Coordinates of C-alpha atoms in Angstrom, one line a residue:
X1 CA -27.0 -7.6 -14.6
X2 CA -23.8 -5.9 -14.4
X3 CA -24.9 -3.0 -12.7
X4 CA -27.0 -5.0 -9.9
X5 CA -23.6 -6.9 -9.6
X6 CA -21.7 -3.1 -8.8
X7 CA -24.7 -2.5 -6.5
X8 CA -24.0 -5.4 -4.8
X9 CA -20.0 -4.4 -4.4
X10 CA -21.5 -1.1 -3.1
X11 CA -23.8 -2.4 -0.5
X12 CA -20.7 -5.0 0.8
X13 CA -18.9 -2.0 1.4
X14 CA -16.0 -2.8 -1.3
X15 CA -13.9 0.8 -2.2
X16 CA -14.9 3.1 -4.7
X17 CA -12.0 2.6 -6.5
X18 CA -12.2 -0.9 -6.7
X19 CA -15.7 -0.7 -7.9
X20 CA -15.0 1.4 -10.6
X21 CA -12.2 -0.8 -11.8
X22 CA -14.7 -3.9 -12.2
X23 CA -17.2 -1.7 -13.9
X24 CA -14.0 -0.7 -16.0
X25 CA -13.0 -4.4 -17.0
X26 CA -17.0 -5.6 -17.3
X27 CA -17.7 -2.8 -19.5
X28 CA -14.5 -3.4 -21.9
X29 CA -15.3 -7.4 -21.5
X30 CA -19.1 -7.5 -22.2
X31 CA -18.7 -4.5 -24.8
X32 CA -18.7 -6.7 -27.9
X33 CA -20.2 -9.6 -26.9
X34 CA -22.8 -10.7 -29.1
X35 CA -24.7 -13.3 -26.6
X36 CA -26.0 -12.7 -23.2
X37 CA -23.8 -14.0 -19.9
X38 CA -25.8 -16.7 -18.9
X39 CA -25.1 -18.4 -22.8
X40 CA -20.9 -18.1 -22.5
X41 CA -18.9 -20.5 -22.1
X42 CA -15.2 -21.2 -20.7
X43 CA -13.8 -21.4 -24.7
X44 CA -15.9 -18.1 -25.0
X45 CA -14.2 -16.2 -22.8
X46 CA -10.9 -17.5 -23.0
X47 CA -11.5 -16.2 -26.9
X48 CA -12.1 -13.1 -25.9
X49 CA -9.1 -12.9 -23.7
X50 CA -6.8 -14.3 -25.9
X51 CA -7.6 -11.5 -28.4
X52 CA -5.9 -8.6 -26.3
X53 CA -3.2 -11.2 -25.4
X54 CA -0.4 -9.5 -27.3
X55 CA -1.1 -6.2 -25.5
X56 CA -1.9 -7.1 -22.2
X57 CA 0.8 -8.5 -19.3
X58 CA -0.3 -12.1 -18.1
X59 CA -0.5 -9.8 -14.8
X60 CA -4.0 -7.9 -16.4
X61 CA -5.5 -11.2 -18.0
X62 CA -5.5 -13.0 -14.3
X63 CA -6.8 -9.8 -13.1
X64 CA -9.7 -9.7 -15.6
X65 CA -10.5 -13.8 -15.1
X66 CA -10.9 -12.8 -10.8
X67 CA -13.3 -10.1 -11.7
X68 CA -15.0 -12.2 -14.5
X69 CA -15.2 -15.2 -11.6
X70 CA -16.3 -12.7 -9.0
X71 CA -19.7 -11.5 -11.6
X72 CA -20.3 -15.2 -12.4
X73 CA -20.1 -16.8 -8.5
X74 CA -22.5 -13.6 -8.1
X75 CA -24.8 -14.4 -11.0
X76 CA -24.7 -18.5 -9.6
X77 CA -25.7 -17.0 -5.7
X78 CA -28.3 -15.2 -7.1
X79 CA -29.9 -18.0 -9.0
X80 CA -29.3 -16.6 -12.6
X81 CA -27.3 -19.5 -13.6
X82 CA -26.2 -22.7 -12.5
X83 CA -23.1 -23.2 -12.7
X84 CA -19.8 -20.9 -13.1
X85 CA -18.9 -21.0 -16.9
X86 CA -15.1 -19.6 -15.3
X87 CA -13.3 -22.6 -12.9
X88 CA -12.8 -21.9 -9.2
X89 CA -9.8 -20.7 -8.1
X90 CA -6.9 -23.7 -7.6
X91 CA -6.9 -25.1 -4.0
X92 CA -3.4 -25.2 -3.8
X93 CA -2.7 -21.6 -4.6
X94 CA 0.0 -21.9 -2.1
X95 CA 2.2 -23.9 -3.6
X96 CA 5.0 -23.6 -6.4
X97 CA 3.2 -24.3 -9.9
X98 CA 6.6 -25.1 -11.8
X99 CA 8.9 -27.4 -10.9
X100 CA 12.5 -26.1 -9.6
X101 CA 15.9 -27.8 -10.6
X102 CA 16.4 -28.5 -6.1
X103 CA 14.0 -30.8 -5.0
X104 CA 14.8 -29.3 -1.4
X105 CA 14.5 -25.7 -2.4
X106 CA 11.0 -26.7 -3.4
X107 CA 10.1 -29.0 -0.4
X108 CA 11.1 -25.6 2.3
X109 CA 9.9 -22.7 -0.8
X110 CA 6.2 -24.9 -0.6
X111 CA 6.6 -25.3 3.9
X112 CA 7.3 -21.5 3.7
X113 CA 4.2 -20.6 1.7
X114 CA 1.9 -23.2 3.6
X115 CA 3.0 -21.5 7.0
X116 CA 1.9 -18.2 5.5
X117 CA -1.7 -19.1 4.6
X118 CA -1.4 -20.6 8.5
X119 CA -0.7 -17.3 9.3
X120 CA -4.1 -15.7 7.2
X121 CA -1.5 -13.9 4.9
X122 CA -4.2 -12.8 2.0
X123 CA -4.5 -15.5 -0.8
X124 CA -3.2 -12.4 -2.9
X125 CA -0.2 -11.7 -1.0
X126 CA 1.2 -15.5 -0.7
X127 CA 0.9 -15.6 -4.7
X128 CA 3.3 -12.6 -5.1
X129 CA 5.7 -14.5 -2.7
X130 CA 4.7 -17.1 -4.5
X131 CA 5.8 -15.7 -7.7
X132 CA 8.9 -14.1 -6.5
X133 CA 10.7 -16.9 -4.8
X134 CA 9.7 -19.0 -7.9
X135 CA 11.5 -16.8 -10.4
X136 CA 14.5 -16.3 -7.9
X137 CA 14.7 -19.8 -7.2
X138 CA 14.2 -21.4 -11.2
X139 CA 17.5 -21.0 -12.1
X140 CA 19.5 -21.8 -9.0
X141 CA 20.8 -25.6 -9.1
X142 CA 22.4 -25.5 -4.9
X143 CA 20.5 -25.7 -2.1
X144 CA 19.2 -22.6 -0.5
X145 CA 21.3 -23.3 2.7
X146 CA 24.6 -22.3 0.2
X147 CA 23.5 -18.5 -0.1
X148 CA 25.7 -16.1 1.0
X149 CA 25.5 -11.9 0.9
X150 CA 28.3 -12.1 -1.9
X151 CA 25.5 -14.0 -3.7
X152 CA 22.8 -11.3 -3.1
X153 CA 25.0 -8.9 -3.7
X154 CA 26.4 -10.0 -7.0
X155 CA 22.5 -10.9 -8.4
X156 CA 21.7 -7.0 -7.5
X157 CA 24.8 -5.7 -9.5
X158 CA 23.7 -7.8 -12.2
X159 CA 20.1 -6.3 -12.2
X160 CA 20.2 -2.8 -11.7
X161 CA 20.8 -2.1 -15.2
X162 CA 17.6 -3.6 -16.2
X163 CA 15.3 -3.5 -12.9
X164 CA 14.0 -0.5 -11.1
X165 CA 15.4 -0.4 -7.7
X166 CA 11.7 -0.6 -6.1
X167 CA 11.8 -4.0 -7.7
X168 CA 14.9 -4.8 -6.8
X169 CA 13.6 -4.3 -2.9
X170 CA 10.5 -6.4 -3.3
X171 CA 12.7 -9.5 -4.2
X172 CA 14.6 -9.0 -1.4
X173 CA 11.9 -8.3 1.0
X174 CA 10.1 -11.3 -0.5
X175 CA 13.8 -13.3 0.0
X176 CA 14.5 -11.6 2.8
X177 CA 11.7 -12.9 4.7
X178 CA 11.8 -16.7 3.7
X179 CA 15.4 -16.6 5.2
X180 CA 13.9 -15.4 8.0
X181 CA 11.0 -18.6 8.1
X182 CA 14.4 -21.0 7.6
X183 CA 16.4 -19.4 10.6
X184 CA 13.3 -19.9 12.9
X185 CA 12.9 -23.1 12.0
X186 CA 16.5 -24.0 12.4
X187 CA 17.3 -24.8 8.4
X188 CA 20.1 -22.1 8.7
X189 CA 22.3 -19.9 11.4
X190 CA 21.3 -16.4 10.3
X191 CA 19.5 -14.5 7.5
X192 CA 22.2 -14.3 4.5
X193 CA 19.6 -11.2 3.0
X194 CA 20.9 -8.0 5.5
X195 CA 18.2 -5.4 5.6
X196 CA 18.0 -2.4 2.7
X197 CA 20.8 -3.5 1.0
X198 CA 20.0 -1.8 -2.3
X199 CA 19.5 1.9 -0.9
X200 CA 18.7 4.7 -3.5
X201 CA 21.2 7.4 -2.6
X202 CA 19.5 10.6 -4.6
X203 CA 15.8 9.1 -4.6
X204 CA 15.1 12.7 -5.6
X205 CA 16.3 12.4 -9.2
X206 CA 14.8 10.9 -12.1
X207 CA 15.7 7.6 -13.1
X208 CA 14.6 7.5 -16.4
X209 CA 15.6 8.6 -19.8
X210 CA 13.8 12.0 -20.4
X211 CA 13.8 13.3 -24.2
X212 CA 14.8 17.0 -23.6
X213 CA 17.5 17.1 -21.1
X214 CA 16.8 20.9 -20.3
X215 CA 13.0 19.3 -18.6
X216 CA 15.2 16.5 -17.1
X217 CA 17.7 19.5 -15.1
X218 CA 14.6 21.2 -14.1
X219 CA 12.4 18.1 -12.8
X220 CA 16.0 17.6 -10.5
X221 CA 16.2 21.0 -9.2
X222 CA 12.7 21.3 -8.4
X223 CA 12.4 17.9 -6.5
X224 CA 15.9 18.5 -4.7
X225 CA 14.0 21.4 -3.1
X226 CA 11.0 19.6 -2.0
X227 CA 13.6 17.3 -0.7
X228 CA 15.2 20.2 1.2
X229 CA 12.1 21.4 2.1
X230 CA 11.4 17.8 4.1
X231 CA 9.0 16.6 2.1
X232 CA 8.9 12.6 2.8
X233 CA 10.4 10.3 1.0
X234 CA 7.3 8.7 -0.6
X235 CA 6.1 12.3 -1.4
X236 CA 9.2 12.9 -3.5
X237 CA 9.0 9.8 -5.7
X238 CA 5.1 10.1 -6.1
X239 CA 6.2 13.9 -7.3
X240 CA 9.6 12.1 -9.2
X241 CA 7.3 9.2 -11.3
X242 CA 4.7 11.5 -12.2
X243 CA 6.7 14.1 -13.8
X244 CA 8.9 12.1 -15.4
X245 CA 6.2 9.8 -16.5
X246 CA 4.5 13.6 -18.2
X247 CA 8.2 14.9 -19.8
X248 CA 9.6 11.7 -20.7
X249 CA 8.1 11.7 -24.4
X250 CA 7.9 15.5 -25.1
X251 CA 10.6 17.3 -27.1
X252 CA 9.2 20.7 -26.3
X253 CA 11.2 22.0 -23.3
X254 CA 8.9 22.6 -20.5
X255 CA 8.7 26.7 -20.3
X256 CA 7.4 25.8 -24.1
X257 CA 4.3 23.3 -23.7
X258 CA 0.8 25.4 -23.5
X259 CA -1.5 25.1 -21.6
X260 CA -4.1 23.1 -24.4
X261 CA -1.5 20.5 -24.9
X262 CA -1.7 20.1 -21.1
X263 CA -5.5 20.1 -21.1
X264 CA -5.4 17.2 -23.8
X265 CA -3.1 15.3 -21.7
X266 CA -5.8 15.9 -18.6
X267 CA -8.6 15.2 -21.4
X268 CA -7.2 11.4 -21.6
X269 CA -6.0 11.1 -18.4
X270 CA -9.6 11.3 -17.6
X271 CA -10.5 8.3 -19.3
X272 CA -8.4 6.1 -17.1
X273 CA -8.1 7.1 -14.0
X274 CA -9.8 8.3 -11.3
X275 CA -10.9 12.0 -10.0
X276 CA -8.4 11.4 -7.4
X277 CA -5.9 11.0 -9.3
X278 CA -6.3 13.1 -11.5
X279 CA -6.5 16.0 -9.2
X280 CA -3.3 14.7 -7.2
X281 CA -1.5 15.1 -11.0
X282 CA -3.0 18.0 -11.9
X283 CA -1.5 19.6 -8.4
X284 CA 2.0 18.2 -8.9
X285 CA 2.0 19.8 -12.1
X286 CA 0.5 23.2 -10.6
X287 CA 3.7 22.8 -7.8
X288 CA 6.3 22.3 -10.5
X289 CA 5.4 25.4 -12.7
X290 CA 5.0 27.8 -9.7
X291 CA 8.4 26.5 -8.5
X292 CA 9.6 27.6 -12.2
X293 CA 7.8 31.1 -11.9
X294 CA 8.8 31.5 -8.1
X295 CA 12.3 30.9 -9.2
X296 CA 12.0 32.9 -12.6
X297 CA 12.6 30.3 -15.0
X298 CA 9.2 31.8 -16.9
X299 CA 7.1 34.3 -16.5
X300 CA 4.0 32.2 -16.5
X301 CA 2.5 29.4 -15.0
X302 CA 0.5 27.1 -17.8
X303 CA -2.1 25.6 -15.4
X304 CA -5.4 26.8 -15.3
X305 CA -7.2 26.4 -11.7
X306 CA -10.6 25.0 -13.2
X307 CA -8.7 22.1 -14.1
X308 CA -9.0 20.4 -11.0
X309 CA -11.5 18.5 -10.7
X310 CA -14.1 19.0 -7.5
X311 CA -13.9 15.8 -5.2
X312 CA -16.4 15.1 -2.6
X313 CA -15.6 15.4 0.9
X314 CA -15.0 12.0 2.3
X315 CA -15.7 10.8 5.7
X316 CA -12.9 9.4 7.1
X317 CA -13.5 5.6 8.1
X318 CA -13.2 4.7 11.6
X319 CA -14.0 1.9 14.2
X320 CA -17.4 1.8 16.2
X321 CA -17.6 1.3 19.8
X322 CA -18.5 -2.7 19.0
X323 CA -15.5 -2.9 16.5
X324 CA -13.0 -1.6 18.6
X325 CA -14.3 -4.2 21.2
X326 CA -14.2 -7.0 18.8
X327 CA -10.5 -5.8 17.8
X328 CA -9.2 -5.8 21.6
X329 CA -10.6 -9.0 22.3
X330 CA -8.7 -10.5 18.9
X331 CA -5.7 -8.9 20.4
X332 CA -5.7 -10.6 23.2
X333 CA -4.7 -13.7 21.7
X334 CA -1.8 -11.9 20.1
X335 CA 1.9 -12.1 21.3
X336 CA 3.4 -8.8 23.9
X337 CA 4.6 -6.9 20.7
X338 CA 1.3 -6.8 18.7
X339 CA -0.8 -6.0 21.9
X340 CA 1.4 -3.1 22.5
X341 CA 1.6 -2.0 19.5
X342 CA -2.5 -1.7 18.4
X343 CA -3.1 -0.1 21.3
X344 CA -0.8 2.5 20.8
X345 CA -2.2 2.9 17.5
X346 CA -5.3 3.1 18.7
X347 CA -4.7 5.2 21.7
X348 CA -2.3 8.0 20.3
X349 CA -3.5 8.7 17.3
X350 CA 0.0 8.4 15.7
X351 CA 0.9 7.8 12.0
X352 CA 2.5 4.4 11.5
X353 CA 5.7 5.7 9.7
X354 CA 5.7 7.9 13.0
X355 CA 5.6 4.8 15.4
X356 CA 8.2 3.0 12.8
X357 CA 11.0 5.3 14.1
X358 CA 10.0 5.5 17.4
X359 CA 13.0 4.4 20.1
X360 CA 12.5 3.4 23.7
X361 CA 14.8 6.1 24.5
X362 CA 11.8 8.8 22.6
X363 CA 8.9 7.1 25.3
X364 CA 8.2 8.0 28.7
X365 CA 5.7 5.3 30.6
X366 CA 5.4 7.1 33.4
X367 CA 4.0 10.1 32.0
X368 CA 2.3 8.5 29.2
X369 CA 4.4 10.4 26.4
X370 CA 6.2 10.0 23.7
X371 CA 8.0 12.4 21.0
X372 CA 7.6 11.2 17.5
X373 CA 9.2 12.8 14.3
X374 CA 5.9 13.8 11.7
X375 CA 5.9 15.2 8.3
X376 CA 8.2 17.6 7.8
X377 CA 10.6 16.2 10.4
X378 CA 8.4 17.6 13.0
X379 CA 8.8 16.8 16.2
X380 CA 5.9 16.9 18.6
X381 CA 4.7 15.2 21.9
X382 CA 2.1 12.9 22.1
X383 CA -0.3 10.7 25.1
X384 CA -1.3 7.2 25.2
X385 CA -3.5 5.6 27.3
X386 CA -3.0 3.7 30.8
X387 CA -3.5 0.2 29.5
X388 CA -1.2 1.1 26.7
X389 CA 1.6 1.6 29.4
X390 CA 1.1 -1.1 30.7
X391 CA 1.3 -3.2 27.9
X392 CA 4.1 -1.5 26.6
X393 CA 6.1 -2.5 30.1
X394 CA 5.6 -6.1 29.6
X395 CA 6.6 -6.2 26.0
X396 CA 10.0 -4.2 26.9
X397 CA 10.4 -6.5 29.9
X398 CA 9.8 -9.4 27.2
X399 CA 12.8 -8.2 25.3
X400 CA 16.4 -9.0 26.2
X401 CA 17.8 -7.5 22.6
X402 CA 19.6 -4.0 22.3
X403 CA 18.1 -3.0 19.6
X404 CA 17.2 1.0 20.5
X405 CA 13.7 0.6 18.5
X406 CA 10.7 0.5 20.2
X407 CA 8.9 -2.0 18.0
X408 CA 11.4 -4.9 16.9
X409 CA 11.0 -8.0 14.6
X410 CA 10.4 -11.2 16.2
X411 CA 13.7 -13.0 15.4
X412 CA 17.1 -13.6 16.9
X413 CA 18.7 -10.8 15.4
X414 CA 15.6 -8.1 15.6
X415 CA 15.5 -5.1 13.4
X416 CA 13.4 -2.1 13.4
X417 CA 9.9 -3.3 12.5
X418 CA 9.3 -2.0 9.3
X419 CA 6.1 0.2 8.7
X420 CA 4.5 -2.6 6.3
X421 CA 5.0 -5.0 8.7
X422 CA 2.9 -3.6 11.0
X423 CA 0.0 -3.4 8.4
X424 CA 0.2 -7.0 8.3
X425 CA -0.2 -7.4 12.1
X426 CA -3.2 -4.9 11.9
X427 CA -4.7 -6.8 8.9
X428 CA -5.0 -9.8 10.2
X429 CA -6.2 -8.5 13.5
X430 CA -8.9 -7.1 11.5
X431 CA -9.4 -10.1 9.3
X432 CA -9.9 -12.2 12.7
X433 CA -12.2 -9.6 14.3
X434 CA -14.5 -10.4 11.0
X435 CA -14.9 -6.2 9.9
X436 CA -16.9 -5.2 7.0
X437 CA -13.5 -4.2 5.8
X438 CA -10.3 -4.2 5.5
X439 CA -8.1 -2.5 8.9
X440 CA -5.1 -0.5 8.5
X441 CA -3.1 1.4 10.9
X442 CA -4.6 4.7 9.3
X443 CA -8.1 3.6 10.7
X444 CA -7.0 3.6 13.9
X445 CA -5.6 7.3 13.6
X446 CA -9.1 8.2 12.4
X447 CA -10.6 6.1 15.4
X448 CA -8.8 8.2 17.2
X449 CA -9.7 11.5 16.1
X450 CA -13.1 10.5 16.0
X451 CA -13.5 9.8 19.6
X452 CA -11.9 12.6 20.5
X453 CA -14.3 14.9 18.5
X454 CA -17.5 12.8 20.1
X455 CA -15.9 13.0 23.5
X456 CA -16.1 17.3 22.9
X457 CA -13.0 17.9 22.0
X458 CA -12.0 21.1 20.3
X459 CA -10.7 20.7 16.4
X460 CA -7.6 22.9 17.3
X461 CA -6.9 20.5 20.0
X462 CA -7.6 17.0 17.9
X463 CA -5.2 19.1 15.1
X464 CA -2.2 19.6 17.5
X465 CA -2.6 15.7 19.0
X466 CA -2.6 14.8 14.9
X467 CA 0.1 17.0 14.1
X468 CA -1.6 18.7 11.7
X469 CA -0.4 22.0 9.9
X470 CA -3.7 23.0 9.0
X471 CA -6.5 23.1 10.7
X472 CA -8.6 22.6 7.0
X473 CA -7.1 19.0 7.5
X474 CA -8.5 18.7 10.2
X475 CA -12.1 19.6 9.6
X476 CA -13.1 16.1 7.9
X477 CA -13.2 14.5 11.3
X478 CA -16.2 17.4 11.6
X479 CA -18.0 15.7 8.7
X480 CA -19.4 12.9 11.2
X481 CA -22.7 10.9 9.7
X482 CA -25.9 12.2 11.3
X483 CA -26.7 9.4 13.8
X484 CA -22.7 10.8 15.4
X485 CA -24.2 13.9 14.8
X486 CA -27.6 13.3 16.7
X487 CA -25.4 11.4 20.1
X488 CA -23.5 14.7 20.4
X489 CA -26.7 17.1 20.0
X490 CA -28.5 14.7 23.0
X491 CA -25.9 14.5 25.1
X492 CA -24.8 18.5 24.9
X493 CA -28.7 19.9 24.6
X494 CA -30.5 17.4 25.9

């Protein structure tokens, strides 16, 4: 039953990873279970759960009872049971579960949330807000009209001790954007949460305690030069968690550890996680030791190429003719700002951290060009389309703000639009368009490419529009599926 269930996930389209992860929770759920599914009960599982409750976060229980929920709603469709021995998820899910010491805090906290699901915020993201606004909010007696940036300030010194400073900018993004709700509707003046307050000066460095401090100074050295060598900012604390996370425990300095304690490390790595990331590990590691050898710190690098694992080639996932339609047509409805900004998406192929530091200043409408910054602090030219111009002229004739960005937030006081804000706007275009599956700005990059390559364009040419240093990047837009395949073949040879 379990595996028609995956099937099912399969044929819906749902990712690999997040098929494997309910396979992952069944298997370890249904392992010792004595009695088939359709004999459990609620007081059943809950036993069950309640055995692992010491070791597991509240956060991996809920996430076991939605995949439990999801197998028995499947097993009810299907006609193997009758009824759901799990409860259906509360109604109400947008509003505060606990009680807050302000009655008004609550009454705007529970508006705030309600105007959210309005907006077709995912169930899952209105609970973190949810649960964010709830813990800053339980202790605080005076209104939320009485905060001020001393108070912010003064509740991030008190934290940074004891919270990682990621954390520390999801409350205030969380905060940040209720304030936001409350000066649009007139509650307050202005926002008292300024943008990236917290900033992490020498992101570079590792932040936790490391046993040998000799693998601590040469972690540091070896991500300040990646840092150097413009590596983005994300790149360098994916590189920064992952070898601190490997060295923190290990008393042997790192010149020291051989390569079959590494290969046991791999060996249970294995058990966890995916091929993916696995091979993503196994090539940080590979980039740390050569930049020891290149830099003769040892003689020796440790890693051993047949470690990494071979992954299939994927096909990058892109819009259809009829998707892209039904995706316009949504964006229709949308407000000068989100039209523009989809179809430039769509139409230049950009990167969306590229578009986030776009200015008007880097954009020319009458040629149809822009210059972005890409990885590596690039900086290379790129088109958009005619009806792109076009609605990029009314948006900037909609604005009467000075703000140099070319994408702004919808407020009194706009700021840059952040990168992750414009995965929301996408989203929910995508969400209204009804696709299989999620959209993200990434598809449209892929969209991109894709036409290009069906439209006969070279892959050195789709590489330069991409900025691309490698033309082996590249070469997955080649990996079309053989009804692509089969257009172009008819339409070049008849």
């Amino acid at each position: 039953m379990i595996n028609e269930f995956l099937l099912y996930l399969k044929n819906a389209n749902r990712s690999k990873r997040s098929i494997i992860c309910y396979r992952g929770k069944l298997q370890i759920f249904f392992m010792e279970m004595e009695v088939p599914y359709s004999s459990l009960t609620s007081s059943n599982i809950q036993e069950r759960l309640t055995k692992n409750q010491k070791d597991w976060k509240e956060n991996t229980i809920r996430n076991y009872l939605d995949c439990l929920r999801s197998f028995f709603n499947f097993c009810v469709e299907k006609g193997y049971i009758e009824n759901s021995p799990l409860r259906k998820r509360e109604t109400n899910y947008w509003e505060l579960k606990n009680p807050l010491p302000n009655a008004e805090n609550q009454i705007i906290i529970n508006e705030y949330l309600e105007f959210l699901k309005n907006e077709n915020l995912s169930q899952k993201e209105i609970i973190k807000n949810r649960g964010r606004l709830q813990v800053l909010f339980n202790k605080k007696k005076d209104s939320f009209k009485l905060q001020t940036s001393e108070d912010t300030e003064k509740w991030i010194k008190e934290r940074q001790g004891n919270l990682r400073e990621h954390t520390i900018h999801d409350y205030l993004y969380y905060l940040r954007s209720f304030y936001h709700f409350c000066v649009e509707k007139a509650y307050i003046k202005e926002n008292p949460i300024k943008y990236q307050r917290v900033k992490e000066v020498r992101y570079w460095e590792v932040k936790i305690p490391i046993l040998n401090k000799e693998n601590k100074e040469m972690i540091n050295q070896y991500l300040l030069s990646i840092n150097v060598a413009n590596y983005s900012k994300f790149t360098v604390r994916s590189y920064r968690d992952i070898l601190q996370n490997f060295f923190k425990e290990r008393n042997e300095v790192y010149s020291s550890i051989a390569s079959t304690e590494i290969q046991q490390w791999l060996i249970q790595l294995q058990k966890r996680c995916t091929e993916g990331t696995v091979s993503f590990r196994i090539s940080v590691l590979n980039s740390f030791y050569r930049f020891c050898v290149e830099e003769s710190y040892m003689e020796k690098s440790p890693m051993k190429s047949r470690w990494s694992p071979r992954l299939p080639q994927s096909i990058p996932k892109y819009l259809n003719k009829e998707e892209i339609a039904k995706v316009r047509k949504q964006n229709e409805k949308d407000n000068p700002r989100d039209r523009a900004l989809v179809e430039f998406l769509l139409t230049s192929g950009c990167r969306v951290g590229e578009v986030h530091k776009l200015n008007l200043a880097d954009v020319d409408l009458d040629r149809r060009t822009a210059m972005v910054i890409g990885k590596g602090q690039k900086i290379r030219q790129i088109n958009f389309s005619v009806s792109c111009a076009v609605l990029l002229e009314r948006y900037k004739e909609s604005r009467n703000d000075q703000n140099p960005a070319l994408f702004v937030t919808n407020h009194r006081n706009p700021r840059r639009l952040s990168s992750k804000w414009m995965g929301t706007v996408v989203r929910r275009i995508g969400k209204r368009a009804e696709l299989s599956s999620n959209l993200n700005p990434h598809r449209f990059r892929h969209t991109f490419a894709t036409n290009l390559l069906e439209k006969g364009a070279e892959l050195s040419f789709i590489k330069d529009e991409l900025g691309h240093s490698n033309l082996k990047t590249t070469q997955i837009y080649a990996n079309l599926p053989n009804q692509q395949l089969k257009l172009l073949y008819s339409r070049y040879m008849g």
